[in-house]
CSV table of C-alpha atoms in Angstrom, one decimal:
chain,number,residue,atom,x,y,z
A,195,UNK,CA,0.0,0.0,0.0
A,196,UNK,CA,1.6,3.4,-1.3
A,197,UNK,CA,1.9,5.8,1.1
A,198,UNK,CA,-1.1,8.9,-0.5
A,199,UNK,CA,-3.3,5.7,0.2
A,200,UNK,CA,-2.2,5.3,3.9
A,201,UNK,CA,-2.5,8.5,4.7
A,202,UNK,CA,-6.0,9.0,3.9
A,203,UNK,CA,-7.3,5.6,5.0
A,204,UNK,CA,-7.8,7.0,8.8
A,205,UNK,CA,-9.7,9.4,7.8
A,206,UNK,CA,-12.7,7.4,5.9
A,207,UNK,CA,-15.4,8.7,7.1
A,208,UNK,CA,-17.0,12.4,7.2
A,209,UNK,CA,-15.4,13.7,10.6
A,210,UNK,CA,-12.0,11.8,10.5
A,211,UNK,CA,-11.5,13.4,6.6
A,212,UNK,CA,-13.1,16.8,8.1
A,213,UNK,CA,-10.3,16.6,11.2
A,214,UNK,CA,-7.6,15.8,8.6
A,215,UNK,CA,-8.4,18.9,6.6
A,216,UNK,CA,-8.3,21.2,9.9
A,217,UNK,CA,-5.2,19.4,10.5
A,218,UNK,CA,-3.8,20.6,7.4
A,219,UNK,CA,-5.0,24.0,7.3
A,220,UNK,CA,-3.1,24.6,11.0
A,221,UNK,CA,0.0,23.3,9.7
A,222,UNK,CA,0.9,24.4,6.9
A,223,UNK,CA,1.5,28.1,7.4
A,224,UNK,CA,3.4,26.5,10.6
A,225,UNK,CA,5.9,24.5,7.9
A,226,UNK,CA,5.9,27.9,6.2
A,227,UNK,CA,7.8,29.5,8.6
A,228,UNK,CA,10.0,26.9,9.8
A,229,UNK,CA,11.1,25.8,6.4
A,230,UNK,CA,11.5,29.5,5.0
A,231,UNK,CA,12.9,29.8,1.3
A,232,UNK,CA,12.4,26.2,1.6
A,233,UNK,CA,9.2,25.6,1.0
A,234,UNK,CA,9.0,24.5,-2.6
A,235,UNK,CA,5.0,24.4,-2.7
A,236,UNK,CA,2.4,26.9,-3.7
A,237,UNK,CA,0.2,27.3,-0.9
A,238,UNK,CA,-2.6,28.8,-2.7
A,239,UNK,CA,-2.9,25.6,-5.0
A,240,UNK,CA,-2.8,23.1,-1.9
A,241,UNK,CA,-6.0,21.3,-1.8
A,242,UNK,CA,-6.2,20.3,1.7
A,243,UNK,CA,-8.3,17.4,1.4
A,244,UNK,CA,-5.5,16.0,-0.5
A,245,UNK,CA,-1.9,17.4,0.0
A,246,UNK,CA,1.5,16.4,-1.4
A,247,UNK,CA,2.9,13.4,0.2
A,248,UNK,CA,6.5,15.2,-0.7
A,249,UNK,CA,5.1,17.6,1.6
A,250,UNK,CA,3.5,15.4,4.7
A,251,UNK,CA,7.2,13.8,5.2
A,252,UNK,CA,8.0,17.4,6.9
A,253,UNK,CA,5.9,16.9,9.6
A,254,UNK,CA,6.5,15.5,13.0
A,255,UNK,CA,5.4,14.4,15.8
A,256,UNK,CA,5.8,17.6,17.6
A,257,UNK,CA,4.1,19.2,15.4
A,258,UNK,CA,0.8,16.6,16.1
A,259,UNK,CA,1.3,16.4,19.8
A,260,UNK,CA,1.3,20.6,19.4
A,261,UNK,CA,-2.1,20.2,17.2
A,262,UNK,CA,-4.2,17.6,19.6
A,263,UNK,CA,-3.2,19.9,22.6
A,264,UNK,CA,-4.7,22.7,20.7
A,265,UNK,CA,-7.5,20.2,19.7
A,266,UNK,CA,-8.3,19.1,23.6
A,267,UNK,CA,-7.1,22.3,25.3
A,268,UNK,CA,-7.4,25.4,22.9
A,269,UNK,CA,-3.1,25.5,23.5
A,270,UNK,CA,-0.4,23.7,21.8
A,271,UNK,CA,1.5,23.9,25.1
A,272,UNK,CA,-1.1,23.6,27.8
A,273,UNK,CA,0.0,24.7,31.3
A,274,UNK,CA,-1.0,22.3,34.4
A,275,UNK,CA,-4.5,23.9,35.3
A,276,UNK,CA,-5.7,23.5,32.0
A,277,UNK,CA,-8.8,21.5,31.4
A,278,UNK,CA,-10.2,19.9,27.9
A,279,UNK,CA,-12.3,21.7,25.9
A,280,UNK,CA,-13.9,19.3,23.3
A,281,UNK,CA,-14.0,15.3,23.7
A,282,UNK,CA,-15.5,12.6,22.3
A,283,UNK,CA,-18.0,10.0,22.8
A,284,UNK,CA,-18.0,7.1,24.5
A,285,UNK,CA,-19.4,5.2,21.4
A,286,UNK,CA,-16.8,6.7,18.7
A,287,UNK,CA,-14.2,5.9,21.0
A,288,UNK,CA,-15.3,1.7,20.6
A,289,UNK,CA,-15.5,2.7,16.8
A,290,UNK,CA,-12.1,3.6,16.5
A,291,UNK,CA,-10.7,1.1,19.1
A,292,UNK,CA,-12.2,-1.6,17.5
A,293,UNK,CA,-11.0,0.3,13.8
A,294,UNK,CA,-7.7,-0.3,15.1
A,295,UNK,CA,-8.0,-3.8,16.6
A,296,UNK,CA,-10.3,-5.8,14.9
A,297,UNK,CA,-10.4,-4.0,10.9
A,298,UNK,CA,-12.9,-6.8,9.3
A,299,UNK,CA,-14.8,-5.0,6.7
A,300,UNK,CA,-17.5,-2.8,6.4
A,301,UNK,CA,-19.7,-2.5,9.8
A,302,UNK,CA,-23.3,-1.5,10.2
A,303,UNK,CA,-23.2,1.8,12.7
A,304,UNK,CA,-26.9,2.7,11.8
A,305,UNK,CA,-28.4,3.3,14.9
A,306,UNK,CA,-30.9,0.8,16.3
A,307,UNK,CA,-34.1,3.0,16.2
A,308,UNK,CA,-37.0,0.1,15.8
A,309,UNK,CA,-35.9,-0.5,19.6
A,310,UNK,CA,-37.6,2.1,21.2
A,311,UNK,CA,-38.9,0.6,24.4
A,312,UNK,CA,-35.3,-1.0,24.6
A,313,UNK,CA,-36.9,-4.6,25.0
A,314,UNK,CA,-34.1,-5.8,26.7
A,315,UNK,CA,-32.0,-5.5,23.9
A,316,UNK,CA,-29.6,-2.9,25.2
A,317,UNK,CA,-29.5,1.1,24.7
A,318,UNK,CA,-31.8,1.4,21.0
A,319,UNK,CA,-29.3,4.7,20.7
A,320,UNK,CA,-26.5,2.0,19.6
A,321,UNK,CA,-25.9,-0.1,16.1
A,322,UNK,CA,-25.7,-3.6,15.7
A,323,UNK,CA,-22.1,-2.7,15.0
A,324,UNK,CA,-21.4,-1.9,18.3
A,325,UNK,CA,-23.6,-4.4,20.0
A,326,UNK,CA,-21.4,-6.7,18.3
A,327,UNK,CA,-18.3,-5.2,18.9
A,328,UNK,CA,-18.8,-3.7,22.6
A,329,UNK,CA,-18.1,-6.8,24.6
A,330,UNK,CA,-14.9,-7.6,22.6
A,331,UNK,CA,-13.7,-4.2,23.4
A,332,UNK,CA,-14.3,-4.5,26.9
A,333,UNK,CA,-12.5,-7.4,27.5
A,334,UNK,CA,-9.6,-6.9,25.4
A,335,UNK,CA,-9.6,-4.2,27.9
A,336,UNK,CA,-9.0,-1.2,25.5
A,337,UNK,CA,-11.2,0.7,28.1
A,338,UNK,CA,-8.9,0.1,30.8
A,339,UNK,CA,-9.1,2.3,33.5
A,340,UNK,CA,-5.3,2.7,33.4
A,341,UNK,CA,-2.3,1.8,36.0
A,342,UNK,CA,-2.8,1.3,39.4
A,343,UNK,CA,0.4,2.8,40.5
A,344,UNK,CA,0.4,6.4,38.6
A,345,UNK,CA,3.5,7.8,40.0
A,346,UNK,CA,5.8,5.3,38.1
A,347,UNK,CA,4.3,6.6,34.7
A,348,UNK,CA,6.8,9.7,35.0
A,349,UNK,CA,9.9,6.9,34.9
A,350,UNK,CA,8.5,4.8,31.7
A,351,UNK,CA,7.5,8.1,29.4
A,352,UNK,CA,11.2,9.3,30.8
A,353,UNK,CA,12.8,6.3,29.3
A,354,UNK,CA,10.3,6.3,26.1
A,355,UNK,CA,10.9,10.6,25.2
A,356,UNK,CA,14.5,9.4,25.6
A,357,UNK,CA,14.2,7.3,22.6
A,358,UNK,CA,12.8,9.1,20.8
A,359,UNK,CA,15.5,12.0,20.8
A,360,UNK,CA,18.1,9.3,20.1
A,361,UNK,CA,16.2,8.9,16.5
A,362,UNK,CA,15.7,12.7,16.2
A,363,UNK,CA,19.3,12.8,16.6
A,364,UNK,CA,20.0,10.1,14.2
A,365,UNK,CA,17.2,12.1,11.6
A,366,UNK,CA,19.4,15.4,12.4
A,367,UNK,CA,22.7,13.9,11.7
A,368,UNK,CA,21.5,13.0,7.7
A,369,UNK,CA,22.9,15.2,5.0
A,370,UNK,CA,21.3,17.1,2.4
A,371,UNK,CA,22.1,13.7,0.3
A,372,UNK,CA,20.1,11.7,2.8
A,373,UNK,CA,16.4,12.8,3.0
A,374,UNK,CA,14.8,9.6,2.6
A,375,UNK,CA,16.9,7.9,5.2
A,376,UNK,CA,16.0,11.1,7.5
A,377,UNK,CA,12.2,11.1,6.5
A,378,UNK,CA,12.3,7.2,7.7
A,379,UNK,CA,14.1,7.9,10.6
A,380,UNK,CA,11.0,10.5,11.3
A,381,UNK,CA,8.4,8.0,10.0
A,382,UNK,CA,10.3,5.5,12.7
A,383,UNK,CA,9.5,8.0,15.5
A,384,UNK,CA,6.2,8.9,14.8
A,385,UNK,CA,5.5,5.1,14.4
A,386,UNK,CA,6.8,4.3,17.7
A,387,UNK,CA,4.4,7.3,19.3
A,388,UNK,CA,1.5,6.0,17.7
A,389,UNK,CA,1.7,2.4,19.2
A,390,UNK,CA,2.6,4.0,22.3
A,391,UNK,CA,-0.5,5.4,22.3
A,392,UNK,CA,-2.5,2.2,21.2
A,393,UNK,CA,-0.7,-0.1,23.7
A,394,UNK,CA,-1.7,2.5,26.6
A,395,UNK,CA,-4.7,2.0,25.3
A,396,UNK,CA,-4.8,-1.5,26.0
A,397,UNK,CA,-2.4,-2.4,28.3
A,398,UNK,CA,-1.0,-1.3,32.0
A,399,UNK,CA,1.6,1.2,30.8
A,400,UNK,CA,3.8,0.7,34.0
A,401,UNK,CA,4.2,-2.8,32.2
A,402,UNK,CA,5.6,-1.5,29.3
A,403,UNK,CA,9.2,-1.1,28.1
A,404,UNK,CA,10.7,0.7,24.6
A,405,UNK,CA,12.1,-2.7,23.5
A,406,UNK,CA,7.8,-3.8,23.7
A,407,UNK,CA,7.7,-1.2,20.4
A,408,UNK,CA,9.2,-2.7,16.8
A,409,UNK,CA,11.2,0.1,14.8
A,410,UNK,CA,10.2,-1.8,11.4
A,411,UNK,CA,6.7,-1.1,11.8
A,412,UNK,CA,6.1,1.9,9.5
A,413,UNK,CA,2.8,3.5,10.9
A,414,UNK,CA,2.3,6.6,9.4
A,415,UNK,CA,2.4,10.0,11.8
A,416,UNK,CA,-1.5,10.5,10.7
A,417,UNK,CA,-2.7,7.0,12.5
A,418,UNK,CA,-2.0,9.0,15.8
A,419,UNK,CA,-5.9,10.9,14.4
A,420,UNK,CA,-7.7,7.2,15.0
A,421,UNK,CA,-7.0,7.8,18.8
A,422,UNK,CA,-9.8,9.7,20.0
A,423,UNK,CA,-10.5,11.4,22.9
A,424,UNK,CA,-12.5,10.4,25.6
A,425,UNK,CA,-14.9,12.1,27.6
A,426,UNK,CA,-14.3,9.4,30.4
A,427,UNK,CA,-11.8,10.8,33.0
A,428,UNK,CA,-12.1,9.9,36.8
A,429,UNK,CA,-10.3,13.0,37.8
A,430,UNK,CA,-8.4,16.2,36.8
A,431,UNK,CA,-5.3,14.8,37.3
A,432,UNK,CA,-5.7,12.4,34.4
A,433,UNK,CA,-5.9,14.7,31.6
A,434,UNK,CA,-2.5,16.0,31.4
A,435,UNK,CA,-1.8,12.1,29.9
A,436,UNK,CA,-4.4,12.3,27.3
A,437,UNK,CA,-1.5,14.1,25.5
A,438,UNK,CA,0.7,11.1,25.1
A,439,UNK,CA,-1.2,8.4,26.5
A,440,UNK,CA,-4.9,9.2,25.5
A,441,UNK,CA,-7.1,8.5,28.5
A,442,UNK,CA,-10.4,5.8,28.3
């Protein structure tokens, strides 16, 4: 699968392809300015639903994490009393989990409205889709409630952020001869934040280790966009993770 086609297939539906296009618009004037006399590309003729891939390869990670802090918190570098300001459901949160996890074709989310006395049946707000799905989510445990001992978290993302500036490092080092080994070393990184993300997701992050994460996976930096936020937060003090490890 080329890269153009990986790059949209997040976004496949109305408000992932809508998210990807507010992506775009925020960062581009951003890679203006950093890249200067650099920037080869025409900005007017940029269609946003659909921008260069020579062009995507520029972005990083910093510049997502920057973009869903400004997305949750209305700043791309929120202080410690912030609070979220937009979240999402419950429900598109088991979409995308299940998106990620189990991807077997086309699913019915049509919402079950012939089940308006419920009858038993469940809540008639909710699909067959996620009728189906729902119990397999819970007990692969995707909608953890996270790890029991929070104060070792600092210590693991410690040890992960420290790998990552080893290969941003190793990205920097390339020459001017050496843009696709640099552009892979970035691809490598973004990868490695992505299923950071998904295995927090799943998984007791104090449990976790950097060698847990495989460099040869090539996840592209836009699969971070299937992890969506959640509106399900026991307390304050658990939001400041939805930034690298987002919350269920």
């Amino acid at each position: 699968m080329d890269l153009t086609i990986r790059i949209r297939a997040p976004f496949c539906r109305e408000d992932r392809r809508r998210r990807f296009k507010e992506f775009v618009v925020w960062v581009i004037p951003k890679l203006k300015a950093e890249m200067g006399a650099d920037f080869r590309w025409d900005e007017g003729a940029i269609q946003f639903e659909y921008p260069p891939v020579s062009l995507m390869y520029y972005i990083t990670d910093t510049h997502i994490i920057q973009y869903l802090n400004k997305y949750a918190y209305s700043q791309e570098q929120p202080t410690g009393d912030v609070v979220t300001i937009r979240s999402e459901s419950t429900v598109d949160f088991i979409k995308s989990a299940i998106a990620i996890h189990h991807p077997a074709g086309p699913v019915d989310w049509t919402p079950d409205i012939t089940n308006t006395v419920c009858g038993g049946r469940g809540n008639p707000a909710r699909s067959a889709g996620i009728k189906e799905i729902g119990p397999r989510v819970g007990n692969l445990q995707i909608k953890g409630r996270g790890p029991p001992k929070r104060d070792q978290r600092p210590l693991m993302l410690k040890k992960f952020e420290a790998m990552l500036l080893i290969l941003l490092k190793l990205a920097n080092e390339c020459g001017e001869g050496q843009i696709v080994k640099k552009s892979q070393y970035r691809a490598v990184r973004t990868g490695l934040l992505m299923q950071w993300n998904a295995a927090a997701r799943g998984d007791n992050t104090n449990e976790l280790s950097p060698s847990d994460f495989k460099a040869e996976a090539w996840f592209d930096w836009l699969f971070l966009f299937r992890m969506l936020w959640s509106k399900n937060l026991t307390k304050q003090s658990d939001i400041q993770d939805q930034v690298v490890f987002p919350a269920a």
